[in-house]
mmCIF file of C-alpha atoms (C1' of nucleotides) in Angstrom:
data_model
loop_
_atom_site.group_PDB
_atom_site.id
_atom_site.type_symbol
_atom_site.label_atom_id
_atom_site.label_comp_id
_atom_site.label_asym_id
_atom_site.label_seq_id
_atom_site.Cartn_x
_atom_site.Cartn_y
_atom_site.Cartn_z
ATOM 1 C CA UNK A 1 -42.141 -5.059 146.537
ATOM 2 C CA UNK A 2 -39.053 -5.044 148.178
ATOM 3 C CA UNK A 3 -37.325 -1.738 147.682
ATOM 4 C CA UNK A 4 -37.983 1.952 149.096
ATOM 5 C CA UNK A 5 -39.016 4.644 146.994
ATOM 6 C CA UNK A 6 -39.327 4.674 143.440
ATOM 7 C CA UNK A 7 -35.975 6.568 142.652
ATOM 8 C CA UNK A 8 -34.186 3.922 144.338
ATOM 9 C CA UNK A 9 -32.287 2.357 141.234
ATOM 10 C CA UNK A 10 -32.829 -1.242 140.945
ATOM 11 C CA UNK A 11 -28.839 -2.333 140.923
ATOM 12 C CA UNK A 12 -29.509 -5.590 139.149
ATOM 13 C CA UNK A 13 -31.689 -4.742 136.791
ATOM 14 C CA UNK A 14 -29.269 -1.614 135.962
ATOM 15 C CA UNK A 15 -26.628 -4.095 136.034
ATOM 16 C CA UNK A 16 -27.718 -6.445 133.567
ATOM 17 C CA UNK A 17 -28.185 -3.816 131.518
ATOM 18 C CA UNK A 18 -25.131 -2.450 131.558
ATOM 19 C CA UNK A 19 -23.384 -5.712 130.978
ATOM 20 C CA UNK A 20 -25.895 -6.657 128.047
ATOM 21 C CA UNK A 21 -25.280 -3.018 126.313
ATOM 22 C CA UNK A 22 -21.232 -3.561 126.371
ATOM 23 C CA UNK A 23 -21.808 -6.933 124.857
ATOM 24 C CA UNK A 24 -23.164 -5.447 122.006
ATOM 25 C CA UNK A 25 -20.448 -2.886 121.572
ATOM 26 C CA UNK A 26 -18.044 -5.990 121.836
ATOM 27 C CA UNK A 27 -19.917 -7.584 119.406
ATOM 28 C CA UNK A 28 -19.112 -4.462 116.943
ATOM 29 C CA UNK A 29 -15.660 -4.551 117.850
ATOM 30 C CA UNK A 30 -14.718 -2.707 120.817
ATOM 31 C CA UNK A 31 -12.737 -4.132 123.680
ATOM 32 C CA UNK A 32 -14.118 -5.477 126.383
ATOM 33 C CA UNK A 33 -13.033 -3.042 129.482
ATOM 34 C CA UNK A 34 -14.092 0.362 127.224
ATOM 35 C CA UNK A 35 -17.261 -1.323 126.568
ATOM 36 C CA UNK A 36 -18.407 -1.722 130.042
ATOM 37 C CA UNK A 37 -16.615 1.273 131.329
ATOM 38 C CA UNK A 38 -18.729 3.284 128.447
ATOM 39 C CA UNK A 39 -22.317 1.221 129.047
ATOM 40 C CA UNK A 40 -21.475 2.187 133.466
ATOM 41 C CA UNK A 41 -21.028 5.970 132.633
ATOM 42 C CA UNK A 42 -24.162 5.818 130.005
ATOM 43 C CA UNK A 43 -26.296 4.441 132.271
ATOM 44 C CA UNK A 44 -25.732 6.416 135.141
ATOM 45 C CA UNK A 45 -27.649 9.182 135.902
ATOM 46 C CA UNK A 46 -25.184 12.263 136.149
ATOM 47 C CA UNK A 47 -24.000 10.872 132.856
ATOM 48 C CA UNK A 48 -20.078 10.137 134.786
ATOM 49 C CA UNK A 49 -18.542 8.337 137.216
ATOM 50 C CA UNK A 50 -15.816 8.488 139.421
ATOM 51 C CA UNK A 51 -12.602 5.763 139.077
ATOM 52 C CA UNK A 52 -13.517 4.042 142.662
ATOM 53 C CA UNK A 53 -17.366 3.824 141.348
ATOM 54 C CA UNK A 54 -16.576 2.552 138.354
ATOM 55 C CA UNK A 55 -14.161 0.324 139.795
ATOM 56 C CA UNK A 56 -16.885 -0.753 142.537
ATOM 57 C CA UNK A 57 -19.668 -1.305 140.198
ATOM 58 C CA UNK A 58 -18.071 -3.247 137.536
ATOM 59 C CA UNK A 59 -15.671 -5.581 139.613
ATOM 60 C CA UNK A 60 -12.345 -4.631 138.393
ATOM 61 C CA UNK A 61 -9.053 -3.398 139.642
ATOM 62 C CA UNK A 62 -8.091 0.516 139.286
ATOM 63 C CA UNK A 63 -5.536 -0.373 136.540
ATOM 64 C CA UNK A 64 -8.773 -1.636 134.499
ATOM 65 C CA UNK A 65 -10.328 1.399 134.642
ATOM 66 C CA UNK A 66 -7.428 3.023 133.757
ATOM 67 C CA UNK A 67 -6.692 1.299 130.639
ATOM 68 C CA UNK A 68 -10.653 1.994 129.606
ATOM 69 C CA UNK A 69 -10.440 4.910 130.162
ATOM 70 C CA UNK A 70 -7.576 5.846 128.147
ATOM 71 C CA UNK A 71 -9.087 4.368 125.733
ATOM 72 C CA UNK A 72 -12.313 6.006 125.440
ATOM 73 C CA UNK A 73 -10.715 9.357 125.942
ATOM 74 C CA UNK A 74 -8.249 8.588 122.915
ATOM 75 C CA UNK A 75 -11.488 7.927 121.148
ATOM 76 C CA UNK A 76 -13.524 10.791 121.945
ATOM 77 C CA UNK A 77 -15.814 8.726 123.552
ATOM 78 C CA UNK A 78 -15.440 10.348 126.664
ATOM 79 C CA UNK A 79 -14.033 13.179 128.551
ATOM 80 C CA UNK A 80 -12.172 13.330 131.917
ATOM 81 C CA UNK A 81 -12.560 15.955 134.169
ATOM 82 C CA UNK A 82 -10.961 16.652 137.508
ATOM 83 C CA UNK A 83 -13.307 16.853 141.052
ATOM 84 C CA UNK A 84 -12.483 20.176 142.213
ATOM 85 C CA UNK A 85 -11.177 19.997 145.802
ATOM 86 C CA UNK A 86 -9.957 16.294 145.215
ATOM 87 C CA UNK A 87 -7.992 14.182 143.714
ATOM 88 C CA UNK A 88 -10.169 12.014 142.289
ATOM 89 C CA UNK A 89 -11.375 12.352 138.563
ATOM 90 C CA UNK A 90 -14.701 11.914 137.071
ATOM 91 C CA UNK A 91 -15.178 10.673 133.754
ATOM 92 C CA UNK A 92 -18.203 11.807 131.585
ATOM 93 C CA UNK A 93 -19.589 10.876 128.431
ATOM 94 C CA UNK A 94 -20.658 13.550 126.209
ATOM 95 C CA UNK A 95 -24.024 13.737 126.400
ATOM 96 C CA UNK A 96 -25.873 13.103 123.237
ATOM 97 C CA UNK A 97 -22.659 13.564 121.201
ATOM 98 C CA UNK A 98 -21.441 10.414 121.675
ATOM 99 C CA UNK A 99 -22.799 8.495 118.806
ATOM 100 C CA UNK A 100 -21.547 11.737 116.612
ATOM 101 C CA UNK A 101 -18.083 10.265 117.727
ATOM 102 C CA UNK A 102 -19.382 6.701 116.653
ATOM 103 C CA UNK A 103 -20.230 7.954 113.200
ATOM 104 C CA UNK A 104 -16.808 10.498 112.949
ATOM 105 C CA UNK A 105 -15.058 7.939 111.328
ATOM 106 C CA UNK A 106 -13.621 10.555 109.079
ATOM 107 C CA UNK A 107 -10.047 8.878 110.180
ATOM 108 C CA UNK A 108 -10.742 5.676 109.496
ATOM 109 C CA UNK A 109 -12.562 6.164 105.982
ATOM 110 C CA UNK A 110 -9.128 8.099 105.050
ATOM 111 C CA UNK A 111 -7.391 5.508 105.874
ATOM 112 C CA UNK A 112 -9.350 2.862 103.712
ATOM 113 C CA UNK A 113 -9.467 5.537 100.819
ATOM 114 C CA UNK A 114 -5.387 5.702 100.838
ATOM 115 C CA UNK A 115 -5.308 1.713 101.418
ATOM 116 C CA UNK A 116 -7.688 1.327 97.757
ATOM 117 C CA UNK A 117 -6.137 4.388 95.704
ATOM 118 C CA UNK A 118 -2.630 2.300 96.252
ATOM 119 C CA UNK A 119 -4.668 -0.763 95.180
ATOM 120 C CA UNK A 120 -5.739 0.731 92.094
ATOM 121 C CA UNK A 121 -2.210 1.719 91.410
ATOM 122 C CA UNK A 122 -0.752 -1.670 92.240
ATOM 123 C CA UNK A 123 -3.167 -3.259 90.019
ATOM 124 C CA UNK A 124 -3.575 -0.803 86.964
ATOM 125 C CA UNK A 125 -5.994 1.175 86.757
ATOM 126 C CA UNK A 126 -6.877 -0.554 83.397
ATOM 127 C CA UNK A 127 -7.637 -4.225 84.949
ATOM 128 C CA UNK A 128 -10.450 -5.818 85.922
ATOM 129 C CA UNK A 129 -9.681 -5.663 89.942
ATOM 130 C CA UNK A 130 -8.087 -2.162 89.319
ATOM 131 C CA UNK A 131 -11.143 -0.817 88.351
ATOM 132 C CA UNK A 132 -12.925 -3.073 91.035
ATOM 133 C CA UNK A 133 -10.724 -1.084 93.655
ATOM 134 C CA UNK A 134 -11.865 2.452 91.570
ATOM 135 C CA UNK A 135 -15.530 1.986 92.274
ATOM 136 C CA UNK A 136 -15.055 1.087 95.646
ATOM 137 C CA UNK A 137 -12.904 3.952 96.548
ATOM 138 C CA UNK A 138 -15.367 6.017 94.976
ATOM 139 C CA UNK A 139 -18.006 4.760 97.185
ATOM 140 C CA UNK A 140 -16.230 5.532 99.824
ATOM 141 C CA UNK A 141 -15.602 9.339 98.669
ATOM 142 C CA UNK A 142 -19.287 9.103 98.517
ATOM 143 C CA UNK A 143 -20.402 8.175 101.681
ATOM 144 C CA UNK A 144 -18.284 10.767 103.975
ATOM 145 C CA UNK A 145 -19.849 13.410 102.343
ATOM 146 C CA UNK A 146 -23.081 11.935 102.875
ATOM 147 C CA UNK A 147 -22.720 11.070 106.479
ATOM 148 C CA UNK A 148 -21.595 14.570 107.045
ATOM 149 C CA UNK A 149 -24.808 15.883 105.664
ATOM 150 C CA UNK A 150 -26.934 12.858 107.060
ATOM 151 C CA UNK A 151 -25.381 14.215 111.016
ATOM 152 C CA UNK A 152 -26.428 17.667 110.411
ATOM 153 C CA UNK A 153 -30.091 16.219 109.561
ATOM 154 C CA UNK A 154 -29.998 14.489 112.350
ATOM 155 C CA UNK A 155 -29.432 18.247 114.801
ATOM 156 C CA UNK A 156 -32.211 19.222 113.066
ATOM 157 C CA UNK A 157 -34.536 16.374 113.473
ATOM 158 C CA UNK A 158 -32.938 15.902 117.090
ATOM 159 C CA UNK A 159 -33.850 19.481 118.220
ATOM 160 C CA UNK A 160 -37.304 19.013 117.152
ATOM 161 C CA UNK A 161 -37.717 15.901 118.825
ATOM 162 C CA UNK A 162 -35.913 16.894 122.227
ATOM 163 C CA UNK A 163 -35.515 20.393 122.612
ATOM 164 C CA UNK A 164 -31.806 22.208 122.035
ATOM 165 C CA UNK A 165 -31.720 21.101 126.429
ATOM 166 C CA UNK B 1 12.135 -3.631 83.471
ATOM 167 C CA UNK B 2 12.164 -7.433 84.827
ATOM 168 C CA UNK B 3 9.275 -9.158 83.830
ATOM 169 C CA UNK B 4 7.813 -9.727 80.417
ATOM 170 C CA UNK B 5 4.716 -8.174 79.367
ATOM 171 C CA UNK B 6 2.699 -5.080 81.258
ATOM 172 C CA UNK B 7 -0.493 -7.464 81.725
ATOM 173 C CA UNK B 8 1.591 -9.860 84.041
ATOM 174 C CA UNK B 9 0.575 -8.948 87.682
ATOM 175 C CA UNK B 10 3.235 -7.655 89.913
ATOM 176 C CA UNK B 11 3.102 -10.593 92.525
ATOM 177 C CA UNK B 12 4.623 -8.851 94.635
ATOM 178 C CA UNK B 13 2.799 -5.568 94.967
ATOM 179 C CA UNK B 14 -0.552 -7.227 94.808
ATOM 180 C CA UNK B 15 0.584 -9.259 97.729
ATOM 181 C CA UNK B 16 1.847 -6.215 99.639
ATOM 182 C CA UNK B 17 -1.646 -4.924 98.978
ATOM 183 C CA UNK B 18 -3.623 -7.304 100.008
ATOM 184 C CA UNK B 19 -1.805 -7.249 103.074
ATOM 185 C CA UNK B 20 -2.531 -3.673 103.629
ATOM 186 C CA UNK B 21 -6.020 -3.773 102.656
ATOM 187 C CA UNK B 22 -6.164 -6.923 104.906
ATOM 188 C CA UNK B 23 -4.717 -4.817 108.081
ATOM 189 C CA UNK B 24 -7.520 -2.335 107.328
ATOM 190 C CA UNK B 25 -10.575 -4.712 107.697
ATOM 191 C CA UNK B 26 -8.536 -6.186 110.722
ATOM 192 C CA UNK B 27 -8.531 -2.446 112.448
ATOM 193 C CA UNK B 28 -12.178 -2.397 111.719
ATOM 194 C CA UNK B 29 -13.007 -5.118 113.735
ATOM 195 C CA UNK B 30 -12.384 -8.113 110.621
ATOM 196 C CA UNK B 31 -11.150 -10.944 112.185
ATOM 197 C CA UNK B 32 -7.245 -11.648 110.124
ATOM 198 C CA UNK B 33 -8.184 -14.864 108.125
ATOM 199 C CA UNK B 34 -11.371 -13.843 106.372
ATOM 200 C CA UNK B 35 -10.151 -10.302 106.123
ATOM 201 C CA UNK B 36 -6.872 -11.706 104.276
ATOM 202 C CA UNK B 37 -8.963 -14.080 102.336
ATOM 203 C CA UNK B 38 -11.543 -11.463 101.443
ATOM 204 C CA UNK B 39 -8.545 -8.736 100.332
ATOM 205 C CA UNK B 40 -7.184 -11.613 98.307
ATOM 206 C CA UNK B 41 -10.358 -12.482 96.346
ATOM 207 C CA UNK B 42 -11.092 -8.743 95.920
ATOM 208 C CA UNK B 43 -7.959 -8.010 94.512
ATOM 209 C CA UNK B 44 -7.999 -10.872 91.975
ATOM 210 C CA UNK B 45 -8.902 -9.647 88.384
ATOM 211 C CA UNK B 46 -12.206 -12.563 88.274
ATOM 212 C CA UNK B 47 -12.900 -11.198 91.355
ATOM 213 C CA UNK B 48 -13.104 -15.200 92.559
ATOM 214 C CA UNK B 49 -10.522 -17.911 93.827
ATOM 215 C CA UNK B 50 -10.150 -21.598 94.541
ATOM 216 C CA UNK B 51 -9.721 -22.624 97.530
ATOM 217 C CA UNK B 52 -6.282 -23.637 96.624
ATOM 218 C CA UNK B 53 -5.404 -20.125 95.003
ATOM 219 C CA UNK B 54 -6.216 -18.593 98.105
ATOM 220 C CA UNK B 55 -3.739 -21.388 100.629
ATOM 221 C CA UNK B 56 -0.991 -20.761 97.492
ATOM 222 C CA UNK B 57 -1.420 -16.963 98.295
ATOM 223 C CA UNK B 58 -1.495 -16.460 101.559
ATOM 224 C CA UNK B 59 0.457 -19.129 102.375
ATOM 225 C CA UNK B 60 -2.231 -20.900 104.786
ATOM 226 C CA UNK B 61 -3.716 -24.488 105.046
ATOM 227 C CA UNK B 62 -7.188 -25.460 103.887
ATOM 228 C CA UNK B 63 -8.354 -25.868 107.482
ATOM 229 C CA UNK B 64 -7.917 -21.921 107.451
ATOM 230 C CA UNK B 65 -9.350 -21.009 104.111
ATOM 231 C CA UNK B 66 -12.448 -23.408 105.134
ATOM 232 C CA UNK B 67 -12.818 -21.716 108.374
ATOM 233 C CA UNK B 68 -12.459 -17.987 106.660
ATOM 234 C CA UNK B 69 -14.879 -18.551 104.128
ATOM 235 C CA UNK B 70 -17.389 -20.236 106.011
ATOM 236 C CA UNK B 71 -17.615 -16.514 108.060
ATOM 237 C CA UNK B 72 -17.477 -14.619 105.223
ATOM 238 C CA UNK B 73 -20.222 -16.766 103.885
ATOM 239 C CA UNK B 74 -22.613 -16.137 106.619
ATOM 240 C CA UNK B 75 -21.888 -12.496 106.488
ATOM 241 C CA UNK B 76 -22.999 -12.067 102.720
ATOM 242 C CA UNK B 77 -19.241 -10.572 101.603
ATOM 243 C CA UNK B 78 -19.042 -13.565 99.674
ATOM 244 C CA UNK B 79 -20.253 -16.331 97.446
ATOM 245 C CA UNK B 80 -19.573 -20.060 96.502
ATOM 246 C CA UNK B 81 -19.915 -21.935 93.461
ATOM 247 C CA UNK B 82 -19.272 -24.652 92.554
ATOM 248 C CA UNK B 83 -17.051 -25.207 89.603
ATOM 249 C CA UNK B 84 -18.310 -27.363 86.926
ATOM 250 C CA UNK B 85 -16.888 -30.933 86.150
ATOM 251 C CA UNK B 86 -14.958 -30.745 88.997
ATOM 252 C CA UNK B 87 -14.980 -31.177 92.917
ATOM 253 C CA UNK B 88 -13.639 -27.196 93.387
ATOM 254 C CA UNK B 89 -15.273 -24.905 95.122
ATOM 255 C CA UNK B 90 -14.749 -21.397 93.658
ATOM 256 C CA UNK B 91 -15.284 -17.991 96.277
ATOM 257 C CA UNK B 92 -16.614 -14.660 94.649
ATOM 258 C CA UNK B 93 -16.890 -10.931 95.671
ATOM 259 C CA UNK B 94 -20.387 -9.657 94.780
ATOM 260 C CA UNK B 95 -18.769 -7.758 92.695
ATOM 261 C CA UNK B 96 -20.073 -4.320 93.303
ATOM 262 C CA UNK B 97 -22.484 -5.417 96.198
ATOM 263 C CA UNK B 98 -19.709 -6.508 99.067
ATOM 264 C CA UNK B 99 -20.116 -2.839 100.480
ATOM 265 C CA UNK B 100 -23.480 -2.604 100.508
ATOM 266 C CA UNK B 101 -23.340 -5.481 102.541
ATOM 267 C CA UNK B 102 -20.720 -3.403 104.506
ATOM 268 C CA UNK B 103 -23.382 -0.801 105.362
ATOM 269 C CA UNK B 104 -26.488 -3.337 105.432
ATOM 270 C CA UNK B 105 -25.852 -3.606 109.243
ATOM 271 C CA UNK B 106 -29.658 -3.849 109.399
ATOM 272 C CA UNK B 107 -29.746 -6.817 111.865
ATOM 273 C CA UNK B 108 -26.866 -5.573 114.320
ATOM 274 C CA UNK B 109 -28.764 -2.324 114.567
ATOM 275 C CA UNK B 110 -31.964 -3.688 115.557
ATOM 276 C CA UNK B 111 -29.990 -5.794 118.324
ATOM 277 C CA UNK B 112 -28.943 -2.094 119.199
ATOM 278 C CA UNK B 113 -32.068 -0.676 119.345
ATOM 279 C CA UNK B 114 -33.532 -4.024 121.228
ATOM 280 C CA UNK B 115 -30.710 -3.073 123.922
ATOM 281 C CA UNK B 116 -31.336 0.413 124.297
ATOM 282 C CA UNK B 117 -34.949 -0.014 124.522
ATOM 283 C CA UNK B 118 -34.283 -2.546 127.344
ATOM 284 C CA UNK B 119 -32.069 0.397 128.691
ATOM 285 C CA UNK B 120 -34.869 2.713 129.199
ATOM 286 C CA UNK B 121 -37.196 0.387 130.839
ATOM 287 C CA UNK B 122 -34.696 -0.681 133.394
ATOM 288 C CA UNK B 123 -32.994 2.590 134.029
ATOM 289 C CA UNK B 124 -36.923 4.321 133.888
ATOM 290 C CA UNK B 125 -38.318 6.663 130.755
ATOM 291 C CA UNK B 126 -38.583 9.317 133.642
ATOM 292 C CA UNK B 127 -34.511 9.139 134.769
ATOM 293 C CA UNK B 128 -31.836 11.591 132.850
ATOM 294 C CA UNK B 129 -30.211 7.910 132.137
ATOM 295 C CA UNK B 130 -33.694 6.533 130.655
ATOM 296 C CA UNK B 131 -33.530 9.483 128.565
ATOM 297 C CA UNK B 132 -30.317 9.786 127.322
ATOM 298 C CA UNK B 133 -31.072 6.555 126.311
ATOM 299 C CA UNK B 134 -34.624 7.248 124.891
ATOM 300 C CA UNK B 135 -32.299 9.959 122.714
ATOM 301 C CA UNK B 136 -29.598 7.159 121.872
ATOM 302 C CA UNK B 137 -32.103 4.601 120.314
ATOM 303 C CA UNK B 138 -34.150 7.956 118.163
ATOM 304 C CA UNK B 139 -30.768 8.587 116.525
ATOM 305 C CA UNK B 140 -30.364 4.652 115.613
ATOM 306 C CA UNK B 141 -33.927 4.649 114.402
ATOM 307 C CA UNK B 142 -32.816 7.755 112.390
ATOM 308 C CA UNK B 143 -29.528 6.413 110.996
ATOM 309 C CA UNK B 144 -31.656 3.083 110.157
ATOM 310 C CA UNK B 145 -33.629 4.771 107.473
ATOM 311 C CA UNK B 146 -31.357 7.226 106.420
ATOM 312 C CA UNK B 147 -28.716 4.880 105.133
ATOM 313 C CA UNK B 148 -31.372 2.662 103.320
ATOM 314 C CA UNK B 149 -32.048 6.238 101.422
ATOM 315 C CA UNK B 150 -28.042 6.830 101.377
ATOM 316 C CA UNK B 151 -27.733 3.329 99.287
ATOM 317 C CA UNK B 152 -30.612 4.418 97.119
ATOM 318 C CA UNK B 153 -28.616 7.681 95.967
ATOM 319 C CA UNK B 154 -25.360 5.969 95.623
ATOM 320 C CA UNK B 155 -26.985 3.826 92.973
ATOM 321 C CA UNK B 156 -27.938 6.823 91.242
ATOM 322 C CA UNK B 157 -24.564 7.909 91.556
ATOM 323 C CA UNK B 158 -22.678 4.951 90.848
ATOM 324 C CA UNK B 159 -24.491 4.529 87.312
ATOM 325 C CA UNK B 160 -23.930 7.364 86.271
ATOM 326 C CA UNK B 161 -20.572 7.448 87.268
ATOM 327 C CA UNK B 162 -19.722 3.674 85.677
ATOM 328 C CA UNK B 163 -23.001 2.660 83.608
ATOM 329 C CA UNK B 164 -24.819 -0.199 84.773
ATOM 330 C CA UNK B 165 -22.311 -2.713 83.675
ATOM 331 C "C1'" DC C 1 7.943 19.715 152.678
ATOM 332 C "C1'" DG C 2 5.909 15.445 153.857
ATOM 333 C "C1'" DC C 3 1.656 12.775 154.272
ATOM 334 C "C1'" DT C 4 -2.087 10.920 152.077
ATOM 335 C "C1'" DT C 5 -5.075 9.804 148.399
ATOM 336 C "C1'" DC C 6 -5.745 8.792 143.927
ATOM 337 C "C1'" DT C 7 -4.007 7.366 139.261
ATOM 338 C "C1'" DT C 8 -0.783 5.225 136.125
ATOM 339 C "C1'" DT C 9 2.678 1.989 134.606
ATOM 340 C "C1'" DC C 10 4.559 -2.519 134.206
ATOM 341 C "C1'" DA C 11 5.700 -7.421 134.492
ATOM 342 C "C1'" DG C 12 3.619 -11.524 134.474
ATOM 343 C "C1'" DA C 13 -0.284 -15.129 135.252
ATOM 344 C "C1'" DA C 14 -4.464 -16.608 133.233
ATOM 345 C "C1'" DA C 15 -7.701 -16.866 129.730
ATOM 346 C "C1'" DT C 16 -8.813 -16.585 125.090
ATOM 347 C "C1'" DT C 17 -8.080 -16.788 120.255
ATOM 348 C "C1'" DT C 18 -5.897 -18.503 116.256
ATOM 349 C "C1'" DG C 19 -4.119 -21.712 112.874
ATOM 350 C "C1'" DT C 20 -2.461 -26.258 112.046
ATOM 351 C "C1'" DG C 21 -2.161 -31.326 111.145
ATOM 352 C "C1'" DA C 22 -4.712 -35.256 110.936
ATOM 353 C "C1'" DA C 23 -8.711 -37.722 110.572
ATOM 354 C "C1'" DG C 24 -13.333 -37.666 108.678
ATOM 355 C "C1'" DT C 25 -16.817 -36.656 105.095
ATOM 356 C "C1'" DT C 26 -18.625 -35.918 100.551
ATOM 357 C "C1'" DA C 27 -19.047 -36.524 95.786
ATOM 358 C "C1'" DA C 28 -17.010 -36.993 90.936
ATOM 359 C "C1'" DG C 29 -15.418 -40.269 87.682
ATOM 360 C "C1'" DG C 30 -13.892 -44.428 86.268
ATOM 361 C "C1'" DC D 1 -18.748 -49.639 93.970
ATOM 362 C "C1'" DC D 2 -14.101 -48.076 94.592
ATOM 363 C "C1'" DT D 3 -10.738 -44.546 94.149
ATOM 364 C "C1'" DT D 4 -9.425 -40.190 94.692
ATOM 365 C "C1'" DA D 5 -9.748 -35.147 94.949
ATOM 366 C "C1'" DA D 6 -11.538 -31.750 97.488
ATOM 367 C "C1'" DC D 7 -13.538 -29.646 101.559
ATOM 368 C "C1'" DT D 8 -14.661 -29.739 106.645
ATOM 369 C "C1'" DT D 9 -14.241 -30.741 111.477
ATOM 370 C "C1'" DC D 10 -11.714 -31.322 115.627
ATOM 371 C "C1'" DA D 11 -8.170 -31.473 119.253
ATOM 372 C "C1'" DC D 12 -4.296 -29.206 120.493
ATOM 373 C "C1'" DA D 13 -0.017 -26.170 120.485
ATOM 374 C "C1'" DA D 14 1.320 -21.576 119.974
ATOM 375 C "C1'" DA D 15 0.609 -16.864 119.974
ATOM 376 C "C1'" DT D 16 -1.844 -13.118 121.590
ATOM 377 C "C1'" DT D 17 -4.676 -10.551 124.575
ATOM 378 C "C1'" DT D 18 -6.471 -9.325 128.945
ATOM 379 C "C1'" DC D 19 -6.479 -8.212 133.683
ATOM 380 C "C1'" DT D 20 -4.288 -7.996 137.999
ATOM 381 C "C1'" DG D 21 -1.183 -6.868 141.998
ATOM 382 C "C1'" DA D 22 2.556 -4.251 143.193
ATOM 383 C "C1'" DA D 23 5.319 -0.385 142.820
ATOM 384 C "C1'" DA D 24 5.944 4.155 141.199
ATOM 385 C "C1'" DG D 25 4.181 8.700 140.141
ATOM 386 C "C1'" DA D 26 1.329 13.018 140.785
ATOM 387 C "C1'" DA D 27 -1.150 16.377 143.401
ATOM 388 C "C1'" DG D 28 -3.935 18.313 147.112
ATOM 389 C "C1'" DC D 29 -3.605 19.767 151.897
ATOM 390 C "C1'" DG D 30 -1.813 20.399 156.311
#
DNA sequence: CGCTTCTTTCAGAAATTTGTGAAGTTAAGG
DNA sequence: CCTTAACTTCACAAATTTCTGAAAGAAGCG
């Protein structure tokens, strides 16, 4: 109707999208900069973005994207990499190994694991909530082991699907 | 050493787990009251509290125990019941069932999947975007069923491992 | 080397979230 | 019915978080 050619991105509707994407990774917890930041460089075609684009797109000041940034990088999330021939630096989510990072928890479930085995402990291992804390822990033990094979299912099944690209 | 026999609880450690535990579901995205209220109940050797218990223990008012079990509530992590021949309200873990409830994230993937689906129509199936995304929402569909399967097998496991209690 | 362009850090203003006291509501038990 | 024990709701004060502008810090390029 309005527009050019076909490969002329519709802005708004891109937009919207990205906004309505980071909502949902707020909703599961992450801040709100990263989360827009992430849904921008997901949605864009080359897969990154540069800070000024970024900046541009999503209304916010260069110290913003910054702080994302950081952020996502920490996290694995993302990767920077510098232009060659500039100063400017592009930031570029990895492909279709993102969501690997979103399921790599293996940090955090150590973390609970230590938090319940000192539970059990402070409890006794012989009382009702000590051996509460047991199964739980166990559970735990269970499911990184089972997320490590579930991820290698999902290579398989991916390459199938997509091609190793 | 101090106190009198080995089945009296060691107030203090309990409460400095709890805390811990507490700090962990808080990383994870727990908001603090329910996750203290929540760490409390689970570490309680009934496995359920009054609301009174829970203001004695963590040293809160009712307005915050109200407001911390009403979310916990909604999220299926815990239970009331009423106590009988009197006007207390009593909150319980499920006892082994609170992380299944964990993983049952059933309705906040679908709310994924509904965004990423949105994703590829706006951005266009045809776009590298539209099909990173396409990619994105295949390995959410996969995860979907291969946690319901993962719960399955920890049953299995679980039994064996504690009986069926 | 110094200019210029980009990025980062930092202090603080603004917005949001959190927990409380107090008032309101419900229901048990006389 | 009335009293009273318990839970809930609500408005607000306090604490925390978030984002910005400004200044400082790097790094390419002449």
């Amino acid at each position: 109707m309005t527009e050019s050619a076909s490969s002329a991105r519709d802005t708004e509707a891109v937009s919207r999208f990205v906004e309505s994407f980071a909502a949902q990774l707020v909703e599961a917890g992450m801040q709100r900069m990263p989360a827009r930041v992430f849904a921008a460089l997901l949605s864009s075609d080359e897969g990154s973005m540069t800070s000024a684009e970024l900046g541009e797109q999503l209304r916010i000041s260069p110290a913003a994207v910054s702080g994302a940034v950081r952020y996502l990088a920490q996290t694995h999330m993302v990767s920077r990499e510098r232009e060659p021939g500039s100063r400017r630096e592009r930031y570029r989510v990895h492909g279709n190994q993102w969501y690997e990072a979103l399921t790599n928890r293996e940090a955090v479930i150590k973390r609970w694991e230590g938090a319940l085995r000192e539970g059990v402990t402070s409890l006794g291992a012989d009382t009702p909530a000590g051996r509460r804390m047991a199964e739980t822990l166990a559970f735990f033990e269970f499911i990184e082991t089972e997320i490590v094979e579930m991820m290698e299912r999902w290579r398989v099944h991916r390459e199938k699907k997509f091609g190793q690209e």
